[in-house]
Structures are given as C-alpha cells and as structure tokens.
Amino acid sequence: MSDSTNNPEKDESLHESIPVTGMYKDWFLDYASYVILERAVPAIEDGLKPVQRRILHAMKEMDDGRFNKVANIIGQSMQYHPHGDASIGDAIVNLGQKDLLIETQGNWGDIRTGDSAAAARYIEARLSKFALEVVFNAQTTEWQLSYDGRKREPITLPVKFPLLLAQGVEGIAVGLSTKILPHNFCELIAGSIAILNGEKTNVLPDFPTGGLADFSEYNEGLRGSRVKVRARIEEEDSKTLLVKDIPFGTTTNSIIDSIIKANDKGKIKIKKVVDNTAKDVEIQIQLAPGQSPDMTIDALYAFTDCEVSISPNACVIIKDKPVFLTVNEILEYNTKQTRALLKRELEIRKAELMEKLLFSSLEKIFIENRIYRDIEECTTWESVIETIDRGLDPFKPEFYREITTEDIVRLTEIKIKRISKFDTFKADELMRKLQEELKEVNYNLKHLTEYAIKYYENLLTKYGKGRERKTEIRAFDTIEATVVAANNAKLYVNRVDGFVGYGLKKDEFVCDCSDLDDIIVIRRDGKCVVTRIQEKGFVGKDILHVAVFRKGDERMVYNLIYLDGGTGRAMVKRFQVLAVTRDREYELTKGSKGSKVMYLTANANGEAETVTVYLTQGAKARVKVFDFDFASIEIKGRGAGGNILTKYPVRKIQLKMEGVSTLGGLDIYYDSVIGRLNTDERGKLIGNFLGDDKIIVFYKNGEYELTSFELTNRYDGNNVSLIEKFDPQKVISVIYYDGATKTHFVKRFLIETSTMNKKFNVISDHKNSVLKVVSTEKQPQVKALLKKGKEEEEQEYDLDMLIDVKGWKAIGNKLSSHEVVSLTLIDDKPKEDVKTSDKDPKNTSDKSEDDENLEIGSTVELKVKKEEEDKDQLGLF
C-alpha cells in the first residue's frame, strides 16, 4: 500500500488548496505593463522600441566602419534582448528598409513589392553616418544593467532629431496600440527650426512609397483621425492605365490581387494586369473594349487597394506611462530635447576645455619655474606633494578651482623627456586654441537657440539631399461607388406580373446596370417605388416605367397624365423624384380609388413634349381632339396633384412632337485642386453647357484635347494651362519654349480636330519643350521680361499683330531674338459680374383657354398632398 493510505495527515497536505484570489489580476497587469513598456510602444525621447534601441547599441559596440553580417549583429544584440533571434532579425530588416539609421548591403527585400529580405547570414549592415552623428553620445546617455546583469545598456539613446516622426512606428500592446506615420526628413527639420524661432508648425506625413494623400482629416495624428492615400494612376492611352506609386501599407502584389478581385466581381472591366515594377513601380492595366479610362480610374479608387484609409494613433511612452499626443507636440518635445542635449554637450565640452587649460597652465608653471628641481632632495612622497604644492602657491589665485592632490600627482607623472623638450611657444599656442574654443563654447551656451538652429541647418545640408517629399498632398473628391461601378449586370422586367431584376433573362431587357444600383418603378396605378436591384424582385403588377435611379438628379423630369378616380378628370403634372426611402410606395396621383396613369415619359434633360389628346366620341365637348404642350406647366414635387387637363373622358393620348429641355443649360465648374468638374459652384465657372457642347483643355506639355462635360471626367490640375468651353470659331494664341533651339515661339491657329478624348501636340516634340502662354482672347497681350546683355527690359506684345492665323501644326514665329526671362498674360477684360447661368427662367404661368372647354388645359391649381421633407430624407442613400 502507498504512504498516502497509511498516513492520513500526509494525504491531506497533498490536497490542500492554495488561494489564487487576485493572482490573475496582478499577473495580467504585470504582463500588460511589460508589453506596453518593453515591446510595443516607443519612448518619446529617442522614438525607439527596446529591441530597436538594443540593436543600435549593439551595432555601435561593433562599429569599425565596415559592414557586419546581420547574423553577427543578431548575436551581439541577444546579449541585451531577452527574446529570440527572429524578432531581432525582423526589427533589423525593418530599420534597414527605412534607409535612415542603417546602411545596407545585399538583398534587404522591397516594401513596394512585399518581397522579404534574404537570410541574415547573407545580408550585411552598418550604422549610417547620420546615426553616428545624431544618435550616440556615451557622455549624455543614461545607462542600466541588461536583463542578466552582465552588461549595461542605454535606458534611452540621446537622439538629437525627431526620429520617431521621421521613421514612423506601429505597435499593438494589451488594450493599446500606436500608429505614427512617417514624416518627411526635410520638413521635420524645417518644423524644428520654426519651433525654435517661436513659430507654430504643422507637419504632415510623407510615405516612402509616394502616391497621393488627403490629409484634411489628419487632425495632427490623434486618435480618430484618418488619412486617405491613393496610388498615382496615369493614362498612357485610351486603352491603358499605369499605376506609378502605391499607397503606404500596400504592395504591388496586393494591388494586383485587389484589381483582379474587383474585375471578377464585375466592379471594373479590364483585359489584363501586368506588373512591370523594377527600379520604379509600374503596374500596367489594359482596359476592356469600350471602357472609359476616367471612369475606370475612379472605380479603381472605389473598389481596389488603389485607395486606402489609414487611421493614425499617436501614442508614446513618457515617464513609463503611455500618453496620447499630437505629432506637432511630439515634434516640439523632440526639438526641446535636442536643444537640451546640445546644451549638455556644450557644458561637458566646456568642462573638458577648462580642465585642459588648467593642466596646461600647471604644466607650464611646473616646467618653466623649475619646480621639478625642488623635489630632487625630497625623501618621502608626502614631502614631494608638499614641495610642488608650495611652488604653485603664488599662481593658485589664477585658477578657476582649487588645485587638488590628483592634479599634483599628474605633474609628477610628466616624463623627463617631455620636460627637456618643452616648447613654451607651442604650449602658449595650444592654450590659445583652447581658449578660443572655450570662448566659442561660452558664446554658443549664451545663444543656445541660435546654435540649435545652426545644428539643424547643418543636418539638412549634410543629409537632406535626396530626401525631398515623395507623397503629393491633394484634396480628394468623394467617389460614389454606384456612379463608377462598371455595368456588370443587365436589368430585365416582367411588366405584367410585376417582377424586375438581373435574373429574368427570358423577359424584357431594360438596360445595363451595376449590382450596386437602385431602380425606380412606376406602375399603372400611379404608385412609385425605389428598390435595390436584385436577382428577382416583386414590385407590383402593370409596370409602366423601370430604370436605374440616380439620387438627387435634378435633370430627370417625369411628364405624367392620369385619370383621377374620384372626379373622373384627366390631370397633368411634371415632377422630379430627388430623394426617397427605399421600398416605400409613393402616390403620384391623388390616391383616389380607380386612379390610373394614362401617359408617362421620363426625360433625362427635362424635355417637355407636345401630345395630342383624343376625347371619347360620347364626350359633350365640341372639340374632341386638342394638343397639349408640357412646357406650359411648371415642374413640381412628386406629391403634387397636378393641373386639370380636361373634365371629359379621354380615349387616348399620342405623342405629337418631341420637346426641348425647359431646364436650360447646365453650369459647369472646374475645381483645379482635385482636377474635376462639378455643378456645386466649386472653383472656376467654365460655362453653361447643353447637348453636344465640349470642353477644350490645354496642358503645360503642349497638348490639348476635347472632352465632354461629364462630371466623371478627370484632369491633372497641376498640368492644366487652360480649360474652357470649346468654341470652334475662337483663335488659339500660344507662346511656347522650344527645347531644341532654346527659343520662344508664338503661333495662332484654329482647332481643326474633332476627335474626343485624344491629345494633340501643338508645340515641338523636344522633351524640354513647354507651353508658356495660351489664350483664346481676340486680342491677347503679353508682357515679356527680356534680357539684353546684362540688363533686363520689359516689353509688351500684341499677339494678333505678331503672326497670322495658321494651321495648328505650324512651328510659328520667334517671339524675340533676346533671351526671355518671364512671360505674363495681360488681362484687359473689364471686370463684370460673372453670369452664372444662361438658363431661361422657369415658366411660372400655366396655359389657359377662353373657349367653352375652359377646363381643357386650365391652370386651376389643386391641393398638393402634404409630405414632410424630413420624412423623405430618412433612409436615403
């Protein structure tokens, strides 16, 4: 038998319970604190996580100017870092790819393509000159023992630069995360200088992958802020797009995968995607036949990783606690810290200089006054010290501190050879240089801010080249997914049974559409409903009209004639459907039992046709056939009861004549910031457009193109020289610089091409040729600054007097034989109120008749159903 059976007391001790109350709570807090402080969140002082700090310290210890195998660096770092080699290796690669603190050699991977680095034994690294100058100083470093107590390591490194903002950082801890985006090297230095000058600054991120970024919601990097980043997409030709830069945090592989997925889902339509990335990023996208490049660019931003949203969260460790700050507060902290470190270095240098001066003076006195001879007869060490000290007594008042025994001991260590070869002149010269340096140090201490500014300027001069901003700051327009989605479905309708959807392939085809679209349905009973498109959906029998619904489309006008079941009258109305609640039925009639639609048209541009109305043979009216023009009534809301068409029974209604738009032209504006057209009065008014009107655009590279006035058109705002409504009768006046002859030419011509969305070059083909001036004025004038010898002279030119109108391919005439310094187009047009619209005012009068059929076409207004606008807005999309 076992002991437990024979010994009850021992058995009880084995089963004795141990209280664990509170243990998990303490363990969790300890673990959470450890992860936050020691692994995930950087310290504000040097902007480094512990593993990064230990790597840099280990590399400094190994530094001899040569490259070291990364495997060796990992081994050296493991003396300080209590974790495995994998985490150290990943951290080294991450630092090396940021190209600031570490110089790399070998295959270190590519953040653009997502390729990983080679194994640690194949790649090499060493500290950069920038790191050696900015990051390390043993005299100003605070030290602590390593985890095993065998070594000492820095608590934080004395970094004299906003390293945290320059590199950026991302980390996830227990219940806490940080994400600080990288910022531009040169802009951070400029920001620090501005802070030292007492000015406010606002730094914005700059990503190593370039691209375009909208920082309107950046909010200085605080929690809840957002940055939208887009790839730079160029139009190579009408069938090919090129992705040149990619958003931060994506790779060319992830971009291509997202494009393929969007194509498979039918959001975009492409033929082929090719990754041509080498030295520079280039993803070639070949469009499917009939696809618009502009619409596809918008769709790429809407449905793929060509646009990503990044949520920053600036969290740092200050005094062993996580703190949320703005990036500008972090920059100010780092700037003040740099100033304090520079002050400390100056103070240390001042103390060193003063000590060197003191000992040099002691040495000179000791030798020149032959004090060393007085100790020849001394028999004890104490008497030697006393003799030397007594010999220095006359000179002690000149020193800045008391002479100690250690100072005297150092004098006794001077070798006879040095005493015999002592040169007073050289000693005085050395002391003079030390005094000059000390004077400079004292000056810098008194003018510390100025010294710090010079320090930053020196960093910018030495290391700023090649670190210019890569990410272009832009304002993005909001892309509606339903507008740019490719037509990946077909809409069908079964009018009799009341079904609509993209799965009814045996029924009537309506139009191409997207699976994101909403559809509007109007039935014969006068009901209107808007619903999300689906494979097959029931919307009610006797469908008269079905189409894709565009919210807020003020150009779409419905012309309707219906029979009012309550009075038996035929009513007529024109209305718009701007905003509705999905799947809610709206009455287009007065709602009386027996009401039904007799005539309906949907007019995309507000057209108002003329119809012929036939009354029944039994009608008492003498005129049984008459015409009605929809332009005679005004456009109202969908709930309006309408006007009386006739009180007599109607046999049929037929279209007599197509009408024209009663809405007038559309005012189109161009917003140069985002390079898009709009009708919201943002930017410059281009003109009032109707039908087939076109826009002409001239670019700085000398090309022009004709485009439609579709709001989906995209233009490169930074490259546009002129954009306006196209008038084929207007003469184009151009001055351009010819890169081959290095001469300015002037030419005047008419636009002779009619091809849409194709670019034509009106200047020479040399790569350095550039368009300087373009105008469509009748008598354009230009002010030119000419260089004649050593002097500059202004001269005005009337371009219409310089050259006749010739073909658009003509070279033109020389503007001047002298060097042209600058050109300015003179605007002599009188300042008038800009006419914002050419549309005719809406017709507010209704048609009336004077004969016995006064009711026919009368303008008697009926009460309109009350529907609160607020209710209409609920659930809108």
Short mmCIF file of C-alpha atoms in Angstrom, two decimals, residues 512-743:
data_model
loop_
_atom_site.label_atom_id
_atom_site.label_comp_id
_atom_site.label_asym_id
_atom_site.label_seq_id
_atom_site.Cartn_x
_atom_site.Cartn_y
_atom_site.Cartn_z
CA ASP A 512 -27.14 47.62 -68.47
CA CYS A 513 -26.61 48.30 -64.80
CA SER A 514 -24.47 47.56 -61.76
CA ASP A 515 -25.37 45.25 -58.91
CA LEU A 516 -24.96 48.30 -56.64
CA ASP A 517 -27.67 50.31 -58.41
CA ASP A 518 -31.15 51.22 -57.22
CA ILE A 519 -34.08 51.06 -59.62
CA ILE A 520 -37.20 53.18 -59.86
CA VAL A 521 -40.54 51.67 -60.85
CA ILE A 522 -43.77 53.49 -61.75
CA ARG A 523 -46.92 51.38 -62.09
CA ARG A 524 -50.18 51.97 -63.91
CA ASP A 525 -52.00 52.50 -60.62
CA GLY A 526 -49.91 55.64 -60.04
CA LYS A 527 -47.57 54.16 -57.44
CA CYS A 528 -43.82 54.88 -57.47
CA VAL A 529 -41.24 52.80 -55.62
CA VAL A 530 -37.41 52.74 -55.47
CA THR A 531 -35.72 49.49 -54.52
CA ARG A 532 -32.29 47.88 -54.54
CA ILE A 533 -31.65 45.78 -57.61
CA GLN A 534 -31.72 42.04 -57.01
CA GLU A 535 -31.89 38.84 -58.98
CA LYS A 536 -35.70 38.80 -58.99
CA GLY A 537 -37.92 41.11 -57.02
CA PHE A 538 -41.66 41.77 -56.99
CA VAL A 539 -42.58 45.47 -57.24
CA GLY A 540 -46.26 45.28 -58.30
CA LYS A 541 -48.13 44.43 -61.48
CA ASP A 542 -48.68 46.63 -64.57
CA ILE A 543 -45.26 48.31 -64.67
CA LEU A 544 -45.13 51.34 -66.96
CA HIS A 545 -41.62 52.60 -66.26
CA VAL A 546 -38.49 51.00 -64.84
CA ALA A 547 -34.95 52.45 -64.90
CA VAL A 548 -31.81 52.91 -62.83
CA PHE A 549 -32.44 55.56 -60.17
CA ARG A 550 -29.96 58.37 -59.55
CA LYS A 551 -30.46 60.16 -56.26
CA GLY A 552 -30.67 63.95 -56.48
CA ASP A 553 -30.79 64.03 -60.29
CA GLU A 554 -32.46 67.39 -60.91
CA ARG A 555 -32.27 66.93 -64.67
CA MET A 556 -34.61 63.92 -64.71
CA VAL A 557 -38.21 65.13 -65.15
CA TYR A 558 -41.29 62.93 -65.47
CA ASN A 559 -44.26 64.07 -67.57
CA LEU A 560 -47.49 62.41 -66.39
CA ILE A 561 -51.20 62.39 -67.31
CA TYR A 562 -53.50 60.38 -65.07
CA LEU A 563 -57.19 59.76 -64.53
CA ASP A 564 -58.38 60.85 -61.11
CA GLY A 565 -60.73 58.11 -59.88
CA GLY A 566 -62.56 60.49 -57.53
CA THR A 567 -63.61 63.17 -60.04
CA GLY A 568 -63.16 61.43 -63.36
CA ARG A 569 -60.96 64.29 -64.58
CA ALA A 570 -57.73 63.88 -66.52
CA MET A 571 -54.89 65.53 -64.58
CA VAL A 572 -51.48 66.55 -65.89
CA LYS A 573 -48.25 67.15 -63.97
CA ARG A 574 -44.47 67.39 -64.32
CA PHE A 575 -42.37 66.29 -61.37
CA GLN A 576 -38.96 65.14 -60.14
CA VAL A 577 -38.01 62.28 -57.81
CA LEU A 578 -34.96 63.54 -55.94
CA ALA A 579 -34.88 61.63 -52.66
CA VAL A 580 -36.97 58.75 -51.37
CA THR A 581 -36.96 55.96 -48.82
CA ARG A 582 -36.19 52.58 -50.31
CA ASP A 583 -39.12 50.16 -50.77
CA ARG A 584 -41.71 52.74 -49.76
CA GLU A 585 -44.59 53.30 -52.19
CA TYR A 586 -45.36 56.91 -53.12
CA GLU A 587 -48.61 58.15 -54.71
CA LEU A 588 -48.18 60.06 -57.95
CA THR A 589 -51.96 60.55 -58.27
CA LYS A 590 -54.35 61.96 -55.68
CA GLY A 591 -54.76 58.45 -54.30
CA SER A 592 -58.43 58.06 -55.18
CA LYS A 593 -59.76 54.60 -55.88
CA GLY A 594 -59.75 53.85 -59.61
CA SER A 595 -57.00 56.34 -60.44
CA LYS A 596 -54.65 55.23 -63.20
CA VAL A 597 -51.83 56.54 -65.36
CA MET A 598 -52.78 57.37 -68.96
CA TYR A 599 -49.48 58.81 -70.24
CA LEU A 600 -45.93 58.83 -68.84
CA THR A 601 -42.49 59.81 -70.08
CA ALA A 602 -39.12 60.05 -68.29
CA ASN A 603 -36.95 62.87 -69.66
CA ALA A 604 -33.25 62.83 -68.75
CA ASN A 605 -32.75 66.52 -69.52
CA GLY A 606 -36.11 67.99 -68.59
CA GLU A 607 -37.58 67.81 -72.09
CA ALA A 608 -41.23 68.87 -72.50
CA GLU A 609 -43.02 67.24 -75.44
CA THR A 610 -46.34 68.07 -77.07
CA VAL A 611 -49.10 65.44 -77.04
CA THR A 612 -52.43 65.08 -78.82
CA VAL A 613 -55.40 64.28 -76.59
CA TYR A 614 -58.40 62.38 -78.07
CA LEU A 615 -61.67 62.54 -76.15
CA THR A 616 -64.30 59.82 -76.37
CA GLN A 617 -66.97 60.09 -79.07
CA GLY A 618 -69.65 60.46 -76.43
CA ALA A 619 -67.97 63.44 -74.80
CA LYS A 620 -70.09 66.61 -74.69
CA ALA A 621 -67.13 68.82 -75.66
CA ARG A 622 -67.31 70.30 -79.16
CA VAL A 623 -63.53 69.97 -79.64
CA LYS A 624 -62.74 66.31 -79.18
CA VAL A 625 -59.10 66.48 -80.29
CA PHE A 626 -56.60 69.03 -78.98
CA ASP A 627 -52.88 69.43 -78.35
CA PHE A 628 -51.17 69.97 -75.02
CA ASP A 629 -47.62 71.24 -74.50
CA PHE A 630 -46.00 70.06 -71.26
CA ALA A 631 -43.79 73.15 -71.33
CA SER A 632 -46.84 75.17 -70.31
CA ILE A 633 -46.77 73.86 -66.75
CA GLU A 634 -44.06 74.08 -64.18
CA ILE A 635 -42.10 71.27 -62.56
CA LYS A 636 -43.27 70.42 -59.04
CA GLY A 637 -42.76 67.71 -56.44
CA ARG A 638 -43.89 64.15 -56.93
CA GLY A 639 -46.76 64.63 -54.43
CA ALA A 640 -48.41 67.50 -56.35
CA GLY A 641 -51.93 66.74 -57.58
CA GLY A 642 -51.32 68.43 -60.93
CA ASN A 643 -53.45 70.62 -63.21
CA ILE A 644 -56.75 69.75 -64.84
CA LEU A 645 -56.21 68.60 -68.41
CA THR A 646 -59.90 68.03 -69.15
CA LYS A 647 -63.06 67.06 -67.28
CA TYR A 648 -64.23 64.93 -70.20
CA PRO A 649 -63.41 61.27 -70.73
CA VAL A 650 -60.15 60.68 -72.64
CA ARG A 651 -59.97 57.94 -75.26
CA LYS A 652 -56.23 58.05 -75.97
CA ILE A 653 -53.17 60.27 -75.83
CA GLN A 654 -50.47 60.30 -78.51
CA LEU A 655 -47.08 61.97 -78.79
CA LYS A 656 -47.21 64.73 -81.37
CA MET A 657 -43.77 66.34 -81.17
CA GLU A 658 -40.58 65.79 -79.21
CA GLY A 659 -39.77 68.70 -76.96
CA VAL A 660 -36.65 70.52 -75.87
CA SER A 661 -35.30 70.95 -72.39
CA THR A 662 -37.07 73.50 -70.21
CA LEU A 663 -34.26 73.47 -67.66
CA GLY A 664 -31.83 75.44 -69.75
CA GLY A 665 -28.11 74.69 -69.84
CA LEU A 666 -26.02 73.20 -67.06
CA ASP A 667 -23.48 75.41 -65.29
CA ILE A 668 -20.19 73.50 -65.14
CA TYR A 669 -17.38 74.45 -62.76
CA TYR A 670 -13.80 73.22 -62.67
CA ASP A 671 -12.10 72.58 -59.32
CA SER A 672 -8.37 72.76 -60.03
CA VAL A 673 -7.47 71.33 -56.61
CA ILE A 674 -8.94 67.92 -57.35
CA GLY A 675 -8.97 68.26 -61.16
CA ARG A 676 -12.68 67.50 -61.51
CA LEU A 677 -15.81 69.09 -62.94
CA ASN A 678 -18.79 69.84 -60.73
CA THR A 679 -22.13 71.63 -60.59
CA ASP A 680 -21.70 72.69 -56.96
CA GLU A 681 -20.12 76.08 -57.77
CA ARG A 682 -16.67 74.94 -56.61
CA GLY A 683 -13.79 76.51 -58.49
CA LYS A 684 -13.92 78.31 -61.83
CA LEU A 685 -17.09 78.58 -63.90
CA ILE A 686 -16.32 77.08 -67.31
CA GLY A 687 -19.65 77.84 -68.90
CA ASN A 688 -23.22 76.80 -69.49
CA PHE A 689 -23.50 73.51 -71.38
CA LEU A 690 -26.17 71.89 -73.49
CA GLY A 691 -26.32 68.73 -75.55
CA ASP A 692 -23.16 68.26 -77.60
CA ASP A 693 -21.14 71.12 -76.11
CA LYS A 694 -17.48 70.30 -75.48
CA ILE A 695 -14.63 71.33 -73.22
CA ILE A 696 -11.15 72.13 -74.52
CA VAL A 697 -8.14 71.58 -72.26
CA PHE A 698 -4.57 72.74 -72.86
CA TYR A 699 -1.77 71.12 -70.87
CA LYS A 700 1.65 72.50 -69.96
CA ASN A 701 3.38 69.88 -72.07
CA GLY A 702 1.81 71.47 -75.16
CA GLU A 703 -1.02 69.00 -75.70
CA TYR A 704 -4.73 69.74 -75.98
CA GLU A 705 -7.81 67.57 -76.03
CA LEU A 706 -11.56 67.90 -76.47
CA THR A 707 -13.76 66.26 -73.84
CA SER A 708 -17.41 66.05 -72.91
CA PHE A 709 -18.73 67.85 -69.85
CA GLU A 710 -19.42 64.64 -67.92
CA LEU A 711 -18.75 65.14 -64.22
CA THR A 712 -16.72 61.92 -64.17
CA ASN A 713 -14.00 63.48 -66.35
CA ARG A 714 -10.63 63.74 -64.65
CA TYR A 715 -7.90 66.30 -65.36
CA ASP A 716 -4.42 66.71 -63.91
CA GLY A 717 -4.86 70.03 -62.13
CA ASN A 718 -1.13 70.62 -61.81
CA ASN A 719 -0.63 70.24 -65.56
CA VAL A 720 -3.62 72.21 -66.89
CA SER A 721 -2.80 75.56 -68.51
CA LEU A 722 -6.29 76.39 -69.81
CA ILE A 723 -9.71 74.77 -69.57
CA GLU A 724 -12.86 76.32 -71.00
CA LYS A 725 -15.96 75.72 -73.08
CA PHE A 726 -14.95 74.91 -76.64
CA ASP A 727 -15.82 77.39 -79.37
CA PRO A 728 -14.54 76.24 -82.81
CA GLN A 729 -14.53 79.86 -84.02
CA LYS A 730 -12.12 81.06 -81.33
CA VAL A 731 -8.50 81.58 -82.37
CA ILE A 732 -5.93 79.96 -80.07
CA SER A 733 -2.83 82.07 -79.31
CA VAL A 734 0.19 80.16 -77.96
CA ILE A 735 3.73 81.00 -76.83
CA TYR A 736 5.99 78.03 -76.21
CA TYR A 737 9.63 77.36 -75.42
CA ASP A 738 11.34 75.10 -77.94
CA GLY A 739 13.79 72.79 -76.18
CA ALA A 740 15.83 72.16 -79.35
CA THR A 741 16.58 75.76 -80.30
CA LYS A 742 16.12 77.19 -76.78
CA THR A 743 13.91 79.88 -78.28
#
